[in-house]
Amino acid sequence: MLTGLALNRCSISVCRTAGTLLNRPTVSVVRSLKFSRRLIGNCSVAPADPFVVADDEKYGKKQVISLTPRLYDYVLSNVREPKILRQLREETSKMRGSQMQVSPDQAQLLAMLVQMLGAERCIEVGVYTGYSSLAVALVLPESGCLVACERDSNSLEVAKRYYELAGVSHKVNVKHGLAAESLKSMIQNGEGSSYDFAFVDADKRMYQDYFELLLQLVRVGGVIVMDNVLWHGRVTDPMVNDAKTISIRNFNKKLMDDKRVSISMVPIGDGMTICRKR
């Protein structure tokens, strides 16, 4: 009923927010959608304090923030995005496939993880135009190294141009080609357990393969971050069963039982799981 009312009276962006919340499993609709009466009666006013409350008592009816466009704008306004990253983001936004670029808040988190680890040797699987890899390279020490694996030559040229502009090309070892082959070659070259950090944002059907290879390359205590683990919410939709969605579902399930790593799934961007090798 709320969805129908929203469709008649509210903007598309608000409807999408309402629809997303209404479609979430294990959620009390009446208590969950904390939209104020102003939302329904006056479409010019954004949702007030929307949150989700789990139905099951075992969750303690914990109130969980659900990001509205207005609230996400606030999050982005609190991201310290270097000028060179902003320039790359704006250029990429005009390119085909720009939705593949990580968001500024994701890139900031990746950079902070690298700094907290004191990482010097990093890997990225799936570079696209280089926003996340540039964010990481910027915080690496001068002696640091980032292996950047990407198969698309056109997007890679954009990334390499920005590495140059940012003065970090000497830190980035670009590997053009299939990432799995590059990772296997690194293992064969004796680079096992010598990397501190890895980020994966590539072919979703290859996630388990990438993860297994990276576990061999990352040291104990090192971190592997997997992107798109929530896959636009499709992972929870039983009606969606395409190859990519199934692959991510299976990967997430296996990761839950994988005692080789400690994990934390973080609902930032399209969902990221942070894995620490034990």
C-alpha positions as YAML, in Angstrom:
chain: A
units: angstrom
residues:
- id: 1
  name: MET
  ca: [0.00, 0.00, 0.00]
- id: 2
  name: LEU
  ca: [2.77, 2.41, 0.89]
- id: 3
  name: THR
  ca: [4.45, 1.71, -2.44]
- id: 4
  name: GLY
  ca: [1.26, 2.54, -4.33]
- id: 5
  name: LEU
  ca: [0.80, 5.74, -2.39]
- id: 6
  name: ALA
  ca: [4.39, 6.68, -3.01]
- id: 7
  name: LEU
  ca: [3.98, 6.09, -6.72]
- id: 8
  name: ASN
  ca: [1.08, 8.49, -6.84]
- id: 9
  name: ARG
  ca: [2.54, 11.27, -4.77]
- id: 10
  name: CYS
  ca: [6.30, 11.05, -4.51]
- id: 11
  name: SER
  ca: [9.39, 11.35, -6.66]
- id: 12
  name: ILE
  ca: [11.00, 8.34, -8.36]
- id: 13
  name: SER
  ca: [14.04, 8.51, -6.10]
- id: 14
  name: VAL
  ca: [11.88, 8.30, -2.97]
- id: 15
  name: CYS
  ca: [9.85, 5.46, -4.50]
- id: 16
  name: ARG
  ca: [13.00, 3.50, -5.15]
- id: 17
  name: THR
  ca: [14.08, 3.99, -1.56]
- id: 18
  name: ALA
  ca: [10.70, 2.83, -0.29]
- id: 19
  name: GLY
  ca: [10.65, -0.10, -2.69]
- id: 20
  name: THR
  ca: [14.09, -1.23, -1.64]
- id: 21
  name: LEU
  ca: [13.14, -1.24, 2.02]
- id: 22
  name: LEU
  ca: [9.80, -2.92, 1.42]
- id: 23
  name: ASN
  ca: [11.46, -5.74, -0.50]
- id: 24
  name: ARG
  ca: [13.99, -6.53, 2.20]
- id: 25
  name: PRO
  ca: [13.48, -9.90, 3.91]
- id: 26
  name: THR
  ca: [13.12, -10.31, 7.69]
- id: 27
  name: VAL
  ca: [11.97, -6.74, 8.06]
- id: 28
  name: SER
  ca: [8.87, -5.36, 9.72]
- id: 29
  name: VAL
  ca: [7.31, -3.06, 7.12]
- id: 30
  name: VAL
  ca: [5.20, -1.09, 9.56]
- id: 31
  name: ARG
  ca: [8.07, -0.45, 11.95]
- id: 32
  name: SER
  ca: [10.83, -0.51, 9.36]
- id: 33
  name: LEU
  ca: [9.87, 2.34, 7.08]
- id: 34
  name: LYS
  ca: [10.30, 5.19, 9.46]
- id: 35
  name: PHE
  ca: [9.12, 7.63, 6.83]
- id: 36
  name: SER
  ca: [7.50, 10.60, 8.49]
- id: 37
  name: ARG
  ca: [4.00, 11.68, 7.54]
- id: 38
  name: ARG
  ca: [5.65, 14.60, 5.79]
- id: 39
  name: LEU
  ca: [7.11, 12.17, 3.24]
- id: 40
  name: ILE
  ca: [3.72, 10.95, 2.09]
- id: 41
  name: GLY
  ca: [1.91, 14.24, 2.35]
- id: 42
  name: ASN
  ca: [4.59, 16.52, 0.99]
- id: 43
  name: CYS
  ca: [6.88, 15.17, -1.70]
- id: 44
  name: SER
  ca: [9.31, 18.06, -1.43]
- id: 45
  name: VAL
  ca: [10.48, 16.79, 1.94]
- id: 46
  name: ALA
  ca: [12.99, 13.96, 2.04]
- id: 47
  name: PRO
  ca: [12.45, 10.85, 4.21]
- id: 48
  name: ALA
  ca: [13.04, 11.53, 7.88]
- id: 49
  name: ASP
  ca: [15.31, 9.08, 9.68]
- id: 50
  name: PRO
  ca: [14.56, 5.93, 7.61]
- id: 51
  name: PHE
  ca: [15.77, 2.75, 9.24]
- id: 52
  name: VAL
  ca: [15.17, -0.97, 9.23]
- id: 53
  name: VAL
  ca: [14.11, -3.00, 12.26]
- id: 54
  name: ALA
  ca: [14.58, -6.77, 12.13]
- id: 55
  name: ASP
  ca: [11.41, -8.78, 12.93]
- id: 56
  name: ASP
  ca: [13.27, -11.54, 14.72]
- id: 57
  name: GLU
  ca: [13.72, -10.93, 18.43]
- id: 58
  name: LYS
  ca: [17.24, -12.38, 18.29]
- id: 59
  name: TYR
  ca: [18.38, -9.19, 16.52]
- id: 60
  name: GLY
  ca: [17.07, -7.11, 19.39]
- id: 61
  name: LYS
  ca: [15.04, -4.90, 17.03]
- id: 62
  name: LYS
  ca: [18.24, -3.05, 16.22]
- id: 63
  name: GLN
  ca: [17.63, 0.12, 14.22]
- id: 64
  name: VAL
  ca: [19.83, 0.16, 11.12]
- id: 65
  name: ILE
  ca: [20.25, 3.21, 8.92]
- id: 66
  name: SER
  ca: [19.17, 2.86, 5.29]
- id: 67
  name: LEU
  ca: [20.87, 5.44, 3.08]
- id: 68
  name: THR
  ca: [18.54, 7.81, 1.28]
- id: 69
  name: PRO
  ca: [19.87, 10.03, -1.55]
- id: 70
  name: ARG
  ca: [20.03, 12.97, 0.87]
- id: 71
  name: LEU
  ca: [21.88, 10.99, 3.51]
- id: 72
  name: TYR
  ca: [24.29, 9.55, 0.95]
- id: 73
  name: ASP
  ca: [25.03, 13.07, -0.29]
- id: 74
  name: TYR
  ca: [25.95, 13.87, 3.30]
- id: 75
  name: VAL
  ca: [28.27, 10.85, 3.44]
- id: 76
  name: LEU
  ca: [29.99, 11.96, 0.22]
- id: 77
  name: SER
  ca: [30.34, 15.49, 1.56]
- id: 78
  name: ASN
  ca: [32.47, 13.98, 4.33]
- id: 79
  name: VAL
  ca: [34.85, 12.16, 1.99]
- id: 80
  name: ARG
  ca: [38.32, 13.67, 1.61]
- id: 81
  name: GLU
  ca: [38.70, 13.11, -2.11]
- id: 82
  name: PRO
  ca: [42.03, 14.31, -3.58]
- id: 83
  name: LYS
  ca: [41.69, 16.60, -6.59]
- id: 84
  name: ILE
  ca: [43.32, 14.10, -8.95]
- id: 85
  name: LEU
  ca: [40.80, 11.43, -7.93]
- id: 86
  name: ARG
  ca: [37.91, 13.83, -8.48]
- id: 87
  name: GLN
  ca: [39.23, 14.61, -11.95]
- id: 88
  name: LEU
  ca: [39.46, 10.91, -12.80]
- id: 89
  name: ARG
  ca: [35.97, 10.25, -11.42]
- id: 90
  name: GLU
  ca: [34.47, 13.06, -13.47]
- id: 91
  name: GLU
  ca: [36.19, 11.91, -16.65]
- id: 92
  name: THR
  ca: [35.12, 8.31, -16.06]
- id: 93
  name: SER
  ca: [31.50, 9.36, -15.48]
- id: 94
  name: LYS
  ca: [31.28, 10.25, -19.18]
- id: 95
  name: MET
  ca: [32.57, 6.85, -20.29]
- id: 96
  name: ARG
  ca: [30.74, 3.65, -21.15]
- id: 97
  name: GLY
  ca: [30.50, 1.40, -18.11]
- id: 98
  name: SER
  ca: [31.11, 4.23, -15.63]
- id: 99
  name: GLN
  ca: [28.94, 2.41, -13.07]
- id: 100
  name: MET
  ca: [31.85, -0.02, -12.59]
- id: 101
  name: GLN
  ca: [33.89, 2.66, -10.85]
- id: 102
  name: VAL
  ca: [33.98, 2.41, -7.06]
- id: 103
  name: SER
  ca: [32.43, 5.27, -5.12]
- id: 104
  name: PRO
  ca: [34.53, 7.89, -3.32]
- id: 105
  name: ASP
  ca: [33.59, 6.52, 0.11]
- id: 106
  name: GLN
  ca: [34.68, 3.04, -0.96]
- id: 107
  name: ALA
  ca: [38.01, 4.32, -2.27]
- id: 108
  name: GLN
  ca: [38.60, 6.21, 0.97]
- id: 109
  name: LEU
  ca: [37.98, 3.03, 2.98]
- id: 110
  name: LEU
  ca: [40.38, 1.03, 0.80]
- id: 111
  name: ALA
  ca: [43.08, 3.67, 1.21]
- id: 112
  name: MET
  ca: [42.60, 3.70, 4.98]
- id: 113
  name: LEU
  ca: [42.85, -0.09, 5.19]
- id: 114
  name: VAL
  ca: [46.14, 0.05, 3.29]
- id: 115
  name: GLN
  ca: [47.44, 2.73, 5.66]
- id: 116
  name: MET
  ca: [46.30, 0.86, 8.78]
- id: 117
  name: LEU
  ca: [48.04, -2.29, 7.55]
- id: 118
  name: GLY
  ca: [51.21, -0.38, 6.80]
- id: 119
  name: ALA
  ca: [50.97, -2.12, 3.43]
- id: 120
  name: GLU
  ca: [53.77, -1.87, 0.91]
- id: 121
  name: ARG
  ca: [52.78, -4.57, -1.57]
- id: 122
  name: CYS
  ca: [49.24, -4.58, -2.96]
- id: 123
  name: ILE
  ca: [47.24, -6.21, -5.75]
- id: 124
  name: GLU
  ca: [44.14, -5.02, -7.58]
- id: 125
  name: VAL
  ca: [42.10, -7.37, -9.75]
- id: 126
  name: GLY
  ca: [39.92, -5.32, -12.08]
- id: 127
  name: VAL
  ca: [41.29, -1.80, -12.53]
- id: 128
  name: TYR
  ca: [38.85, -0.23, -15.04]
- id: 129
  name: THR
  ca: [39.98, 3.43, -15.28]
- id: 130
  name: GLY
  ca: [42.00, 3.26, -12.09]
- id: 131
  name: TYR
  ca: [40.05, 5.16, -9.43]
- id: 132
  name: SER
  ca: [40.52, 2.63, -6.63]
- id: 133
  name: SER
  ca: [44.07, 1.70, -7.64]
- id: 134
  name: LEU
  ca: [45.04, 5.37, -7.76]
- id: 135
  name: ALA
  ca: [43.55, 5.90, -4.29]
- id: 136
  name: VAL
  ca: [45.70, 3.03, -3.01]
- id: 137
  name: ALA
  ca: [48.85, 4.10, -4.87]
- id: 138
  name: LEU
  ca: [48.58, 7.61, -3.44]
- id: 139
  name: VAL
  ca: [48.90, 6.33, 0.13]
- id: 140
  name: LEU
  ca: [51.59, 3.73, -0.53]
- id: 141
  name: PRO
  ca: [55.13, 4.65, 0.54]
- id: 142
  name: GLU
  ca: [57.58, 5.61, -2.23]
- id: 143
  name: SER
  ca: [59.00, 2.09, -2.11]
- id: 144
  name: GLY
  ca: [55.52, 0.55, -2.33]
- id: 145
  name: CYS
  ca: [54.18, -1.51, -5.23]
- id: 146
  name: LEU
  ca: [50.67, -2.09, -6.55]
- id: 147
  name: VAL
  ca: [50.13, -4.84, -9.12]
- id: 148
  name: ALA
  ca: [47.19, -3.68, -11.25]
- id: 149
  name: CYS
  ca: [45.50, -6.43, -13.30]
- id: 150
  name: GLU
  ca: [43.15, -5.38, -16.10]
- id: 151
  name: ARG
  ca: [42.18, -6.96, -19.42]
- id: 152
  name: ASP
  ca: [40.57, -3.94, -21.11]
- id: 153
  name: SER
  ca: [43.25, -1.91, -22.87]
- id: 154
  name: ASN
  ca: [41.11, 1.20, -23.44]
- id: 155
  name: SER
  ca: [40.19, 1.75, -19.80]
- id: 156
  name: LEU
  ca: [43.73, 0.82, -18.78]
- id: 157
  name: GLU
  ca: [45.12, 3.67, -20.89]
- id: 158
  name: VAL
  ca: [43.04, 6.12, -18.86]
- id: 159
  name: ALA
  ca: [44.33, 4.60, -15.62]
- id: 160
  name: LYS
  ca: [47.96, 4.79, -16.75]
- id: 161
  name: ARG
  ca: [47.53, 8.44, -17.76]
- id: 162
  name: TYR
  ca: [46.28, 9.30, -14.28]
- id: 163
  name: TYR
  ca: [49.06, 7.33, -12.60]
- id: 164
  name: GLU
  ca: [51.42, 9.62, -14.52]
- id: 165
  name: LEU
  ca: [49.51, 12.78, -13.63]
- id: 166
  name: ALA
  ca: [49.50, 11.81, -9.95]
- id: 167
  name: GLY
  ca: [53.20, 10.95, -9.97]
- id: 168
  name: VAL
  ca: [52.66, 7.36, -8.82]
- id: 169
  name: SER
  ca: [53.54, 5.40, -11.97]
- id: 170
  name: HIS
  ca: [56.71, 4.10, -10.33]
- id: 171
  name: LYS
  ca: [54.53, 2.41, -7.70]
- id: 172
  name: VAL
  ca: [52.19, 0.66, -10.15]
- id: 173
  name: ASN
  ca: [53.03, -2.53, -12.02]
- id: 174
  name: VAL
  ca: [50.35, -2.82, -14.72]
- id: 175
  name: LYS
  ca: [49.51, -6.32, -15.93]
- id: 176
  name: HIS
  ca: [47.38, -6.25, -19.07]
- id: 177
  name: GLY
  ca: [45.58, -9.53, -19.65]
- id: 178
  name: LEU
  ca: [43.51, -12.11, -17.82]
- id: 179
  name: ALA
  ca: [43.88, -11.55, -14.09]
- id: 180
  name: ALA
  ca: [43.83, -15.25, -13.21]
- id: 181
  name: GLU
  ca: [46.78, -15.88, -15.51]
- id: 182
  name: SER
  ca: [48.69, -12.94, -14.04]
- id: 183
  name: LEU
  ca: [48.09, -14.17, -10.48]
- id: 184
  name: LYS
  ca: [49.14, -17.72, -11.35]
- id: 185
  name: SER
  ca: [52.31, -16.37, -12.91]
- id: 186
  name: MET
  ca: [53.09, -14.39, -9.77]
- id: 187
  name: ILE
  ca: [52.69, -17.53, -7.65]
- id: 188
  name: GLN
  ca: [54.96, -19.49, -9.98]
- id: 189
  name: ASN
  ca: [57.54, -16.70, -9.69]
- id: 190
  name: GLY
  ca: [57.77, -17.30, -5.95]
- id: 191
  name: GLU
  ca: [55.72, -14.30, -4.81]
- id: 192
  name: GLY
  ca: [53.49, -16.32, -2.50]
- id: 193
  name: SER
  ca: [52.66, -14.83, 0.93]
- id: 194
  name: SER
  ca: [54.49, -11.61, 0.04]
- id: 195
  name: TYR
  ca: [51.57, -9.19, -0.43]
- id: 196
  name: ASP
  ca: [49.82, -7.18, 2.26]
- id: 197
  name: PHE
  ca: [46.57, -6.20, 0.59]
- id: 198
  name: ALA
  ca: [44.37, -7.11, -2.38]
- id: 199
  name: PHE
  ca: [41.17, -5.70, -3.83]
- id: 200
  name: VAL
  ca: [38.90, -7.57, -6.26]
- id: 201
  name: ASP
  ca: [36.38, -5.82, -8.52]
- id: 202
  name: ALA
  ca: [36.31, -7.97, -11.65]
- id: 203
  name: ASP
  ca: [34.38, -10.82, -13.29]
- id: 204
  name: LYS
  ca: [31.89, -11.97, -10.66]
- id: 205
  name: ARG
  ca: [31.87, -15.51, -12.04]
- id: 206
  name: MET
  ca: [35.56, -15.77, -11.19]
- id: 207
  name: TYR
  ca: [35.36, -14.58, -7.59]
- id: 208
  name: GLN
  ca: [36.15, -17.91, -5.97]
- id: 209
  name: ASP
  ca: [39.08, -18.47, -8.33]
- id: 210
  name: TYR
  ca: [40.51, -15.01, -7.69]
- id: 211
  name: PHE
  ca: [40.09, -15.47, -3.95]
- id: 212
  name: GLU
  ca: [41.92, -18.81, -3.90]
- id: 213
  name: LEU
  ca: [44.82, -17.38, -5.88]
- id: 214
  name: LEU
  ca: [45.04, -14.28, -3.71]
- id: 215
  name: LEU
  ca: [45.05, -16.36, -0.54]
- id: 216
  name: GLN
  ca: [48.30, -17.84, -1.81]
- id: 217
  name: LEU
  ca: [49.77, -14.42, -2.56]
- id: 218
  name: VAL
  ca: [48.70, -12.52, 0.58]
- id: 219
  name: ARG
  ca: [50.62, -12.97, 3.82]
- id: 220
  name: VAL
  ca: [49.12, -14.07, 7.13]
- id: 221
  name: GLY
  ca: [47.49, -10.98, 8.61]
- id: 222
  name: GLY
  ca: [47.04, -9.51, 5.14]
- id: 223
  name: VAL
  ca: [43.69, -8.33, 3.82]
- id: 224
  name: ILE
  ca: [41.63, -9.21, 0.75]
- id: 225
  name: VAL
  ca: [38.62, -7.00, -0.06]
- id: 226
  name: MET
  ca: [35.89, -8.35, -2.36]
- id: 227
  name: ASP
  ca: [33.57, -5.82, -4.02]
- id: 228
  name: ASN
  ca: [29.91, -6.14, -5.14]
- id: 229
  name: VAL
  ca: [29.03, -8.83, -2.60]
- id: 230
  name: LEU
  ca: [25.48, -7.44, -2.28]
- id: 231
  name: TRP
  ca: [25.14, -7.21, -6.08]
- id: 232
  name: HIS
  ca: [22.49, -4.46, -6.20]
- id: 233
  name: GLY
  ca: [20.35, -6.49, -3.80]
- id: 234
  name: ARG
  ca: [19.95, -9.35, -6.27]
- id: 235
  name: VAL
  ca: [21.65, -11.82, -3.92]
- id: 236
  name: THR
  ca: [18.51, -11.81, -1.75]
- id: 237
  name: ASP
  ca: [16.00, -12.08, -4.62]
- id: 238
  name: PRO
  ca: [15.02, -15.75, -5.21]
- id: 239
  name: MET
  ca: [13.67, -14.80, -8.64]
- id: 240
  name: VAL
  ca: [17.12, -13.72, -9.87]
- id: 241
  name: ASN
  ca: [19.29, -16.65, -10.90]
- id: 242
  name: ASP
  ca: [21.68, -15.45, -13.58]
- id: 243
  name: ALA
  ca: [25.25, -16.75, -13.59]
- id: 244
  name: LYS
  ca: [26.81, -13.71, -11.93]
- id: 245
  name: THR
  ca: [24.26, -13.55, -9.12]
- id: 246
  name: ILE
  ca: [24.53, -17.27, -8.42]
- id: 247
  name: SER
  ca: [28.32, -16.98, -8.39]
- id: 248
  name: ILE
  ca: [28.26, -14.19, -5.81]
- id: 249
  name: ARG
  ca: [25.70, -16.01, -3.67]
- id: 250
  name: ASN
  ca: [27.83, -19.15, -3.70]
- id: 251
  name: PHE
  ca: [30.98, -17.19, -2.97]
- id: 252
  name: ASN
  ca: [29.38, -15.41, 0.00]
- id: 253
  name: LYS
  ca: [28.11, -18.73, 1.36]
- id: 254
  name: LYS
  ca: [31.51, -20.41, 1.06]
- id: 255
  name: LEU
  ca: [33.23, -17.44, 2.64]
- id: 256
  name: MET
  ca: [31.00, -17.73, 5.70]
- id: 257
  name: ASP
  ca: [32.40, -21.22, 6.34]
- id: 258
  name: ASP
  ca: [36.00, -20.45, 5.36]
- id: 259
  name: LYS
  ca: [38.10, -20.71, 8.52]
- id: 260
  name: ARG
  ca: [41.21, -19.48, 6.69]
- id: 261
  name: VAL
  ca: [39.99, -15.90, 7.01]
- id: 262
  name: SER
  ca: [38.20, -13.56, 9.38]
- id: 263
  name: ILE
  ca: [35.47, -11.65, 7.56]
- id: 264
  name: SER
  ca: [33.30, -8.56, 7.76]
- id: 265
  name: MET
  ca: [30.66, -7.77, 5.14]
- id: 266
  name: VAL
  ca: [30.27, -4.01, 4.95]
- id: 267
  name: PRO
  ca: [27.21, -2.37, 3.29]
- id: 268
  name: ILE
  ca: [29.20, 0.37, 1.57]
- id: 269
  name: GLY
  ca: [28.81, 0.96, -2.16]
- id: 270
  name: ASP
  ca: [27.47, -2.30, -3.60]
- id: 271
  name: GLY
  ca: [28.72, -4.22, -0.58]
- id: 272
  name: MET
  ca: [32.30, -5.15, 0.28]
- id: 273
  name: THR
  ca: [33.59, -8.08, 2.31]
- id: 274
  name: ILE
  ca: [36.86, -7.47, 4.14]
- id: 275
  name: CYS
  ca: [38.79, -10.71, 4.68]
- id: 276
  name: ARG
  ca: [41.85, -11.02, 6.94]
- id: 277
  name: LYS
  ca: [44.03, -14.06, 6.31]
- id: 278
  name: ARG
  ca: [44.59, -16.11, 9.46]
...
